[in-house]
Amino acid sequence: MINVTKSALPPLDEYIEEIKELWNSRWLTNMGAKYNQLQTELKKYLNVDNVRLLVNGHMSLELALQALDMKGEVITTPFTFVSTTNAIIRSGLKPVFCDIFYEDYTIDVTKIEELITEKTVAIMPVHVYGNICDVAAISQLAKKYNLAVIYDAAHAFGEKLNGVGVGNFGDVSCYSFHATKVFHTIEGGAVCCKDESLAEKIRVLSDFGINEADQFSYVGTNGKMNEFCAAMGLCNLRHVDEYILQRKKLSDRYSDRLSNVEGIKLNMDNSNIERNYSYYPVVLDEKKLGYDRDQLCEKLKKNDINARKYFYPLTSAVVCSGDCAQTPIAHYISERVLTLPLYPELDLADVDYICDLIMEGIA
Ligand SMILES: *Cc1c(COP(=O)(O)O)cnc(C)c1O
């Protein structure tokens, strides 16, 4: 069985070496040595001013929203993992769904302004599949209407736009280090903020609201990353460039094989982005191909290939019983997108096999 993803792991000895100290220190969580080291190393790797580690990516979204202390509406995309939308709703805010660009599936910045009301307090866009949003246009709108910007950067680990680390945009960028992501800590996440006091507020919120002076300053939660997860992060960070290089090789092979097939739309190339090759989505035009996404997904499954309908359905439909007609492009893409297997250990021969199955079509 070839799954859509398979978690990368460092050599076992390397991880054991990394966690040995924990048997001496007996400091297993609560901002220990591994946590602090990983935070410092990530700050360097991501090229950002402030990083704070958290228990998972979802918590990074919820705590970013809580730290900004807002009430009202948040303009966001329905073409994302349900976590983005859940975080908005669980924070007592109302998601307002904006359509996406046909080209790269990120929020369509030309349609944001018409959704802004006197209740709008923030924009929460997603760098979906590692495609970086139009951050300049979003920043302009945010300034004009005094809105906060929280990026869901779960797919964009280590990416750069015109040489600038993606975590530098907006008020907060939220990362997921879940086992399925390009860089992982088993479970984990982080926020990057320009403003150090905001980053620190998020950390305090992740520790029940207890601040440096040991006082309760906010109604916080338990969202801390533990030392075993941080140790996994330290190991994976040493290998993540290899992982990304391997992902690039495999993605390039998919593109070589599929770029000339009429009816298969590949993820957009953008030479301004230094990519992490987190996913390999294809969008299938059933009229040109003679078969649709669901049929291909079924055929691949019969051949032990687990491709995923990622993202389908739209989160507006799942969580808010929203009307998909209001975001027609997102609706169109979600009905036709299929994310193909991609992970560092996948073989080029497997990619060829998957492409052969796709080109054969449906009998
Ligand atoms: C993975 C993911 C999340 C949630 O991250 P977890 O670490 O699983 O909590 C949020 N948003 C997007 C777009 C994701 O892909």
Short mmCIF file of C-alpha atoms and ligand atoms in Angstrom, two decimals:
data_model
loop_
_atom_site.label_atom_id
_atom_site.label_comp_id
_atom_site.label_asym_id
_atom_site.label_seq_id
_atom_site.Cartn_x
_atom_site.Cartn_y
_atom_site.Cartn_z
CA MET A 1 0.00 0.00 0.00
CA ILE A 2 1.34 3.43 -0.97
CA ASN A 3 -0.19 6.02 1.32
CA VAL A 4 -0.59 9.71 0.50
CA THR A 5 2.14 10.38 3.04
CA LYS A 6 4.53 8.58 5.35
CA SER A 7 6.17 10.33 8.28
CA ALA A 8 9.88 11.01 7.97
CA LEU A 9 11.99 9.78 10.89
CA PRO A 10 15.63 10.36 11.78
CA PRO A 11 17.87 7.29 12.39
CA LEU A 12 16.71 5.67 15.65
CA ASP A 13 20.18 6.02 17.25
CA GLU A 14 20.12 9.74 16.62
CA TYR A 15 16.83 10.15 18.45
CA ILE A 16 17.96 7.94 21.36
CA GLU A 17 21.11 10.03 21.69
CA GLU A 18 18.96 13.18 21.71
CA ILE A 19 16.62 11.99 24.49
CA LYS A 20 19.31 10.40 26.73
CA GLU A 21 19.82 13.63 28.65
CA LEU A 22 16.19 13.59 29.67
CA TRP A 23 16.90 10.53 31.84
CA ASN A 24 19.43 12.59 33.76
CA SER A 25 17.60 15.87 33.97
CA ARG A 26 14.11 14.37 34.50
CA TRP A 27 12.84 17.61 32.97
CA LEU A 28 10.27 16.21 30.54
CA THR A 29 8.11 19.22 29.71
CA ASN A 30 7.48 22.86 30.72
CA MET A 31 9.97 24.78 28.56
CA GLY A 32 13.00 22.56 29.13
CA ALA A 33 16.40 22.45 27.42
CA LYS A 34 15.16 20.76 24.23
CA TYR A 35 12.28 23.18 23.92
CA ASN A 36 14.57 26.18 24.24
CA GLN A 37 17.15 24.77 21.85
CA LEU A 38 14.55 23.95 19.20
CA GLN A 39 13.04 27.41 19.54
CA THR A 40 16.44 29.02 18.98
CA GLU A 41 17.27 26.79 16.02
CA LEU A 42 13.88 27.34 14.37
CA LYS A 43 14.21 31.08 14.71
CA LYS A 44 17.41 30.81 12.68
CA TYR A 45 16.07 28.29 10.17
CA LEU A 46 12.83 30.18 9.53
CA ASN A 47 14.58 33.53 9.50
CA VAL A 48 12.08 35.18 11.84
CA ASP A 49 12.21 37.46 14.88
CA ASN A 50 10.21 35.46 17.40
CA VAL A 51 9.16 31.81 17.65
CA ARG A 52 7.13 30.11 20.38
CA LEU A 53 6.61 26.34 20.40
CA LEU A 54 3.22 24.78 21.04
CA VAL A 55 1.61 21.39 21.46
CA ASN A 56 0.14 21.33 17.92
CA GLY A 57 -0.71 23.50 14.94
CA HIS A 58 -4.35 23.87 15.85
CA MET A 59 -3.41 25.33 19.23
CA SER A 60 -1.20 27.88 17.45
CA LEU A 61 -4.26 29.13 15.53
CA GLU A 62 -6.52 29.24 18.60
CA LEU A 63 -3.95 30.94 20.82
CA ALA A 64 -3.05 33.49 18.14
CA LEU A 65 -6.73 34.43 17.94
CA GLN A 66 -7.10 34.53 21.73
CA ALA A 67 -3.96 36.65 22.14
CA LEU A 68 -5.28 39.24 19.69
CA ASP A 69 -8.43 39.50 21.83
CA MET A 70 -11.05 40.17 19.14
CA LYS A 71 -14.82 39.90 18.69
CA GLY A 72 -16.53 39.80 15.32
CA GLU A 73 -15.92 38.43 11.85
CA VAL A 74 -12.82 36.86 10.34
CA ILE A 75 -12.42 36.65 6.58
CA THR A 76 -10.93 33.29 5.64
CA THR A 77 -10.81 30.57 3.00
CA PRO A 78 -13.05 27.49 2.89
CA PHE A 79 -10.35 25.60 0.94
CA THR A 80 -8.29 24.39 3.89
CA PHE A 81 -8.09 21.75 6.59
CA VAL A 82 -11.05 22.06 8.96
CA SER A 83 -8.69 23.15 11.76
CA THR A 84 -8.50 26.71 10.35
CA THR A 85 -12.27 27.18 10.43
CA ASN A 86 -12.70 25.37 13.76
CA ALA A 87 -10.15 27.68 15.39
CA ILE A 88 -12.16 30.74 14.35
CA ILE A 89 -15.47 29.34 15.59
CA ARG A 90 -14.03 27.95 18.84
CA SER A 91 -12.65 31.43 19.55
CA GLY A 92 -16.16 32.87 19.43
CA LEU A 93 -15.53 34.56 16.08
CA LYS A 94 -17.54 34.21 12.88
CA PRO A 95 -15.84 32.91 9.72
CA VAL A 96 -16.73 34.78 6.53
CA PHE A 97 -15.69 32.75 3.51
CA CYS A 98 -13.85 34.36 0.62
CA ASP A 99 -13.26 32.58 -2.69
CA ILE A 100 -9.82 31.42 -3.86
CA PHE A 101 -7.72 32.02 -6.95
CA TYR A 102 -8.10 29.39 -9.68
CA GLU A 103 -4.34 29.55 -10.31
CA ASP A 104 -2.86 28.76 -6.89
CA TYR A 105 -5.88 28.09 -4.58
CA THR A 106 -4.92 30.84 -2.09
CA ILE A 107 -7.48 33.45 -0.95
CA ASP A 108 -8.58 35.70 -3.83
CA VAL A 109 -7.44 39.10 -2.59
CA THR A 110 -9.62 40.92 -5.15
CA LYS A 111 -12.71 39.55 -3.36
CA ILE A 112 -11.77 40.36 0.25
CA GLU A 113 -12.79 44.03 0.29
CA GLU A 114 -16.43 43.38 -0.62
CA LEU A 115 -16.70 41.06 2.42
CA ILE A 116 -15.44 43.63 4.93
CA THR A 117 -18.12 44.99 7.27
CA GLU A 118 -17.95 47.07 10.45
CA LYS A 119 -17.73 43.74 12.30
CA THR A 120 -14.62 42.50 10.47
CA VAL A 121 -11.63 42.23 12.80
CA ALA A 122 -9.15 39.95 11.02
CA ILE A 123 -8.14 38.02 7.92
CA MET A 124 -7.00 34.42 8.27
CA PRO A 125 -5.55 33.21 4.95
CA VAL A 126 -3.82 29.86 4.31
CA HIS A 127 -0.61 29.26 2.34
CA VAL A 128 -2.31 26.23 0.89
CA TYR A 129 -0.03 23.42 -0.46
CA GLY A 130 2.85 25.81 0.22
CA ASN A 131 1.53 28.34 -2.31
CA ILE A 132 2.18 31.66 -0.64
CA CYS A 133 -0.74 34.12 -0.50
CA ASP A 134 -0.59 37.59 -2.03
CA VAL A 135 0.86 38.94 1.21
CA ALA A 136 1.39 42.47 -0.14
CA ALA A 137 -2.28 42.94 -1.08
CA ILE A 138 -3.44 41.40 2.20
CA SER A 139 -1.15 43.69 4.18
CA GLN A 140 -2.50 46.73 2.32
CA LEU A 141 -6.12 45.79 3.07
CA ALA A 142 -5.25 45.10 6.70
CA LYS A 143 -3.71 48.56 7.05
CA LYS A 144 -6.59 50.31 5.29
CA TYR A 145 -9.26 48.68 7.47
CA ASN A 146 -7.19 48.14 10.64
CA LEU A 147 -7.48 44.33 10.58
CA ALA A 148 -5.25 41.71 12.14
CA VAL A 149 -3.70 39.11 9.82
CA ILE A 150 -3.12 35.56 11.02
CA TYR A 151 -1.60 33.23 8.44
CA ASP A 152 -2.17 29.51 8.62
CA ALA A 153 1.33 28.49 7.51
CA ALA A 154 0.88 24.77 8.26
CA HIS A 155 1.89 23.90 4.67
CA ALA A 156 4.67 26.45 4.29
CA PHE A 157 7.46 25.34 6.65
CA GLY A 158 10.80 26.83 5.64
CA GLU A 159 9.46 28.56 2.54
CA LYS A 160 10.64 31.94 1.34
CA LEU A 161 9.01 34.57 -0.84
CA ASN A 162 11.58 36.68 -2.70
CA GLY A 163 14.12 35.53 -0.11
CA VAL A 164 12.00 36.47 2.91
CA GLY A 165 10.94 33.72 5.35
CA VAL A 166 7.18 33.19 5.10
CA GLY A 167 6.78 33.57 8.88
CA ASN A 168 7.55 37.28 8.60
CA PHE A 169 4.18 38.20 7.08
CA GLY A 170 1.10 39.30 8.99
CA ASP A 171 0.76 39.67 12.75
CA VAL A 172 1.17 35.95 13.38
CA SER A 173 2.08 32.92 11.27
CA CYS A 174 0.92 29.57 12.62
CA TYR A 175 2.85 26.37 11.89
CA SER A 176 1.92 22.73 12.34
CA PHE A 177 4.61 20.18 13.14
CA HIS A 178 2.23 17.24 12.91
CA ALA A 179 3.71 13.86 11.91
CA THR A 180 2.39 14.25 8.35
CA LYS A 181 4.01 17.63 7.70
CA VAL A 182 7.33 18.39 5.93
CA PHE A 183 8.96 19.11 9.29
CA HIS A 184 7.48 17.43 12.34
CA THR A 185 7.84 16.96 16.09
CA ILE A 186 5.33 14.00 16.14
CA GLU A 187 2.69 16.46 17.36
CA GLY A 188 3.61 20.09 17.57
CA GLY A 189 3.26 23.60 16.30
CA ALA A 190 4.62 27.10 16.60
CA VAL A 191 3.79 30.74 16.13
CA CYS A 192 6.06 33.35 14.55
CA CYS A 193 5.38 37.01 15.32
CA LYS A 194 7.15 40.27 14.54
CA ASP A 195 5.97 41.63 17.90
CA GLU A 196 7.81 39.92 20.76
CA SER A 197 5.18 40.83 23.35
CA LEU A 198 2.51 39.10 21.25
CA ALA A 199 4.69 35.99 20.92
CA GLU A 200 5.25 35.96 24.68
CA LYS A 201 1.53 36.44 25.34
CA ILE A 202 0.86 33.33 23.24
CA ARG A 203 3.46 31.37 25.21
CA VAL A 204 1.95 32.50 28.51
CA LEU A 205 -1.51 31.47 27.23
CA SER A 206 -0.06 28.03 26.42
CA ASP A 207 1.05 27.69 30.06
CA PHE A 208 -2.33 28.30 31.75
CA GLY A 209 -1.77 32.06 31.60
CA ILE A 210 1.09 31.95 34.11
CA ASN A 211 3.65 34.63 33.30
CA GLU A 212 7.40 34.93 33.99
CA ALA A 213 6.72 36.42 37.41
CA ASP A 214 4.58 33.35 38.26
CA GLN A 215 1.36 35.34 38.21
CA PHE A 216 -1.88 34.43 36.45
CA SER A 217 -2.19 37.09 33.81
CA TYR A 218 -4.72 35.50 31.40
CA VAL A 219 -7.18 32.63 31.29
CA GLY A 220 -4.85 30.28 29.47
CA THR A 221 -4.79 26.62 28.56
CA ASN A 222 -2.23 23.80 28.41
CA GLY A 223 -0.63 24.08 24.99
CA LYS A 224 3.04 23.44 25.71
CA MET A 225 5.35 21.28 23.59
CA ASN A 226 7.04 18.51 25.62
CA GLU A 227 10.74 17.61 25.58
CA PHE A 228 10.36 14.35 23.61
CA CYS A 229 8.59 16.20 20.82
CA ALA A 230 11.18 18.99 20.88
CA ALA A 231 13.94 16.33 20.69
CA MET A 232 12.28 14.83 17.62
CA GLY A 233 12.21 18.34 16.15
CA LEU A 234 15.95 18.81 16.79
CA CYS A 235 16.67 15.55 14.93
CA ASN A 236 14.31 16.25 12.04
CA LEU A 237 15.65 19.77 11.63
CA ARG A 238 19.08 18.27 10.83
CA HIS A 239 17.49 16.28 8.00
CA VAL A 240 14.73 18.55 6.74
CA ASP A 241 16.77 19.93 3.84
CA GLU A 242 17.34 16.35 2.61
CA TYR A 243 13.62 15.63 3.01
CA ILE A 244 12.75 18.70 0.94
CA LEU A 245 15.31 17.84 -1.75
CA GLN A 246 13.87 14.34 -2.05
CA ARG A 247 10.34 15.78 -2.23
CA LYS A 248 11.49 18.09 -5.02
CA LYS A 249 12.91 15.17 -7.04
CA LEU A 250 9.65 13.27 -6.76
CA SER A 251 7.51 16.34 -7.52
CA ASP A 252 9.61 17.10 -10.59
CA ARG A 253 9.07 13.53 -11.80
CA TYR A 254 5.29 13.85 -11.38
CA SER A 255 5.40 17.13 -13.30
CA ASP A 256 7.54 15.66 -16.12
CA ARG A 257 5.07 12.85 -16.55
CA LEU A 258 1.81 14.79 -16.13
CA SER A 259 2.45 18.29 -17.46
CA ASN A 260 1.39 17.50 -21.01
CA VAL A 261 -1.78 15.62 -20.16
CA GLU A 262 -4.77 17.65 -21.27
CA GLY A 263 -7.29 17.91 -18.44
CA ILE A 264 -4.77 17.64 -15.59
CA LYS A 265 -3.97 20.96 -13.93
CA LEU A 266 -0.77 20.95 -11.88
CA ASN A 267 0.11 23.18 -8.93
CA MET A 268 1.26 26.57 -10.22
CA ASP A 269 4.95 27.26 -10.59
CA ASN A 270 6.12 30.51 -9.01
CA SER A 271 9.80 31.28 -9.29
CA ASN A 272 9.56 33.83 -6.44
CA ILE A 273 8.84 31.04 -3.97
CA GLU A 274 11.52 28.84 -2.44
CA ARG A 275 9.34 25.76 -2.02
CA ASN A 276 9.09 22.89 0.43
CA TYR A 277 7.12 20.55 -1.90
CA SER A 278 4.68 19.68 0.84
CA TYR A 279 1.94 18.24 -1.40
CA TYR A 280 1.35 17.20 -4.99
CA PRO A 281 -2.23 18.21 -5.84
CA VAL A 282 -3.73 17.70 -9.30
CA VAL A 283 -7.06 19.12 -10.49
CA LEU A 284 -8.87 16.89 -12.98
CA ASP A 285 -11.16 18.19 -15.72
CA GLU A 286 -13.61 15.34 -16.30
CA LYS A 287 -14.73 16.74 -19.68
CA LYS A 288 -11.24 16.59 -21.15
CA LEU A 289 -10.16 13.38 -19.43
CA GLY A 290 -13.31 11.32 -19.85
CA TYR A 291 -13.23 10.34 -16.18
CA ASP A 292 -13.60 12.29 -12.97
CA ARG A 293 -11.68 12.67 -9.72
CA ASP A 294 -13.77 10.16 -7.79
CA GLN A 295 -13.31 7.51 -10.48
CA LEU A 296 -9.55 8.01 -10.54
CA CYS A 297 -9.34 7.95 -6.74
CA GLU A 298 -11.28 4.66 -6.74
CA LYS A 299 -9.05 3.15 -9.42
CA LEU A 300 -5.88 4.12 -7.56
CA LYS A 301 -7.31 2.61 -4.37
CA LYS A 302 -7.93 -0.69 -6.17
CA ASN A 303 -4.24 -0.63 -7.07
CA ASP A 304 -3.19 0.03 -3.46
CA ILE A 305 -2.53 3.74 -3.96
CA ASN A 306 -4.14 5.92 -1.32
CA ALA A 307 -4.46 9.37 -2.92
CA ARG A 308 -6.59 11.83 -0.94
CA LYS A 309 -9.43 14.21 -1.83
CA TYR A 310 -7.61 16.97 -0.02
CA PHE A 311 -9.41 19.49 0.44
CA TYR A 312 -12.88 18.14 -0.05
CA PRO A 313 -15.48 19.07 1.00
CA LEU A 314 -15.06 22.78 1.69
CA THR A 315 -14.92 23.65 5.39
CA SER A 316 -17.81 26.09 4.86
CA ALA A 317 -19.95 23.09 3.94
CA VAL A 318 -18.70 20.83 6.76
CA VAL A 319 -18.64 23.15 9.73
CA CYS A 320 -21.03 25.95 8.82
CA SER A 321 -23.45 24.22 6.42
CA GLY A 322 -22.49 27.13 4.22
CA ASP A 323 -23.49 27.69 0.64
CA CYS A 324 -20.69 26.53 -1.69
CA ALA A 325 -22.16 28.68 -4.47
CA GLN A 326 -20.76 31.75 -2.69
CA THR A 327 -17.22 30.53 -3.37
CA PRO A 328 -17.58 28.99 -6.87
CA ILE A 329 -13.85 28.57 -7.59
CA ALA A 330 -13.21 26.87 -4.25
CA HIS A 331 -16.22 24.66 -4.94
CA TYR A 332 -14.96 23.78 -8.43
CA ILE A 333 -11.45 22.92 -7.20
CA SER A 334 -12.60 20.90 -4.18
CA GLU A 335 -14.80 18.74 -6.43
CA ARG A 336 -11.84 17.94 -8.71
CA VAL A 337 -8.67 17.99 -6.65
CA LEU A 338 -6.71 14.88 -5.77
CA THR A 339 -3.52 14.92 -3.70
CA LEU A 340 -1.07 12.26 -4.89
CA PRO A 341 1.36 10.33 -2.64
CA LEU A 342 4.47 12.34 -1.78
CA TYR A 343 7.00 11.70 0.96
CA PRO A 344 10.81 11.47 1.14
CA GLU A 345 10.96 7.66 1.11
CA LEU A 346 8.75 7.28 -1.96
CA ASP A 347 10.58 5.82 -4.99
CA LEU A 348 10.73 7.40 -8.43
CA ALA A 349 9.48 4.03 -9.69
CA ASP A 350 6.37 4.43 -7.51
CA VAL A 351 5.75 7.85 -9.01
CA ASP A 352 6.08 6.32 -12.49
CA TYR A 353 3.67 3.55 -11.55
CA ILE A 354 1.10 6.08 -10.26
CA CYS A 355 1.49 8.19 -13.41
CA ASP A 356 1.06 5.08 -15.61
CA LEU A 357 -2.19 4.29 -13.82
CA ILE A 358 -3.39 7.88 -14.31
CA MET A 359 -2.48 7.97 -18.04
CA GLU A 360 -4.16 4.63 -18.70
CA GLY A 361 -7.41 6.30 -17.70
CA ILE A 362 -10.53 4.47 -16.69
CA ALA A 363 -11.55 1.49 -18.80
C1 LIG B 1 -2.19 20.24 9.70
C2 LIG B 1 -2.96 21.49 9.56
C3 LIG B 1 -3.48 22.18 10.66
C4 LIG B 1 -3.51 21.62 12.05
O1 LIG B 1 -2.29 21.30 12.57
P1 LIG B 1 -2.16 20.17 13.73
O2 LIG B 1 -0.72 20.22 14.07
O3 LIG B 1 -2.60 18.87 13.15
O4 LIG B 1 -3.03 20.59 14.87
C5 LIG B 1 -4.07 23.41 10.45
N1 LIG B 1 -4.19 23.94 9.22
C6 LIG B 1 -3.75 23.29 8.13
C7 LIG B 1 -3.89 23.93 6.79
C8 LIG B 1 -3.14 22.04 8.26
O5 LIG B 1 -2.74 21.39 7.16
#
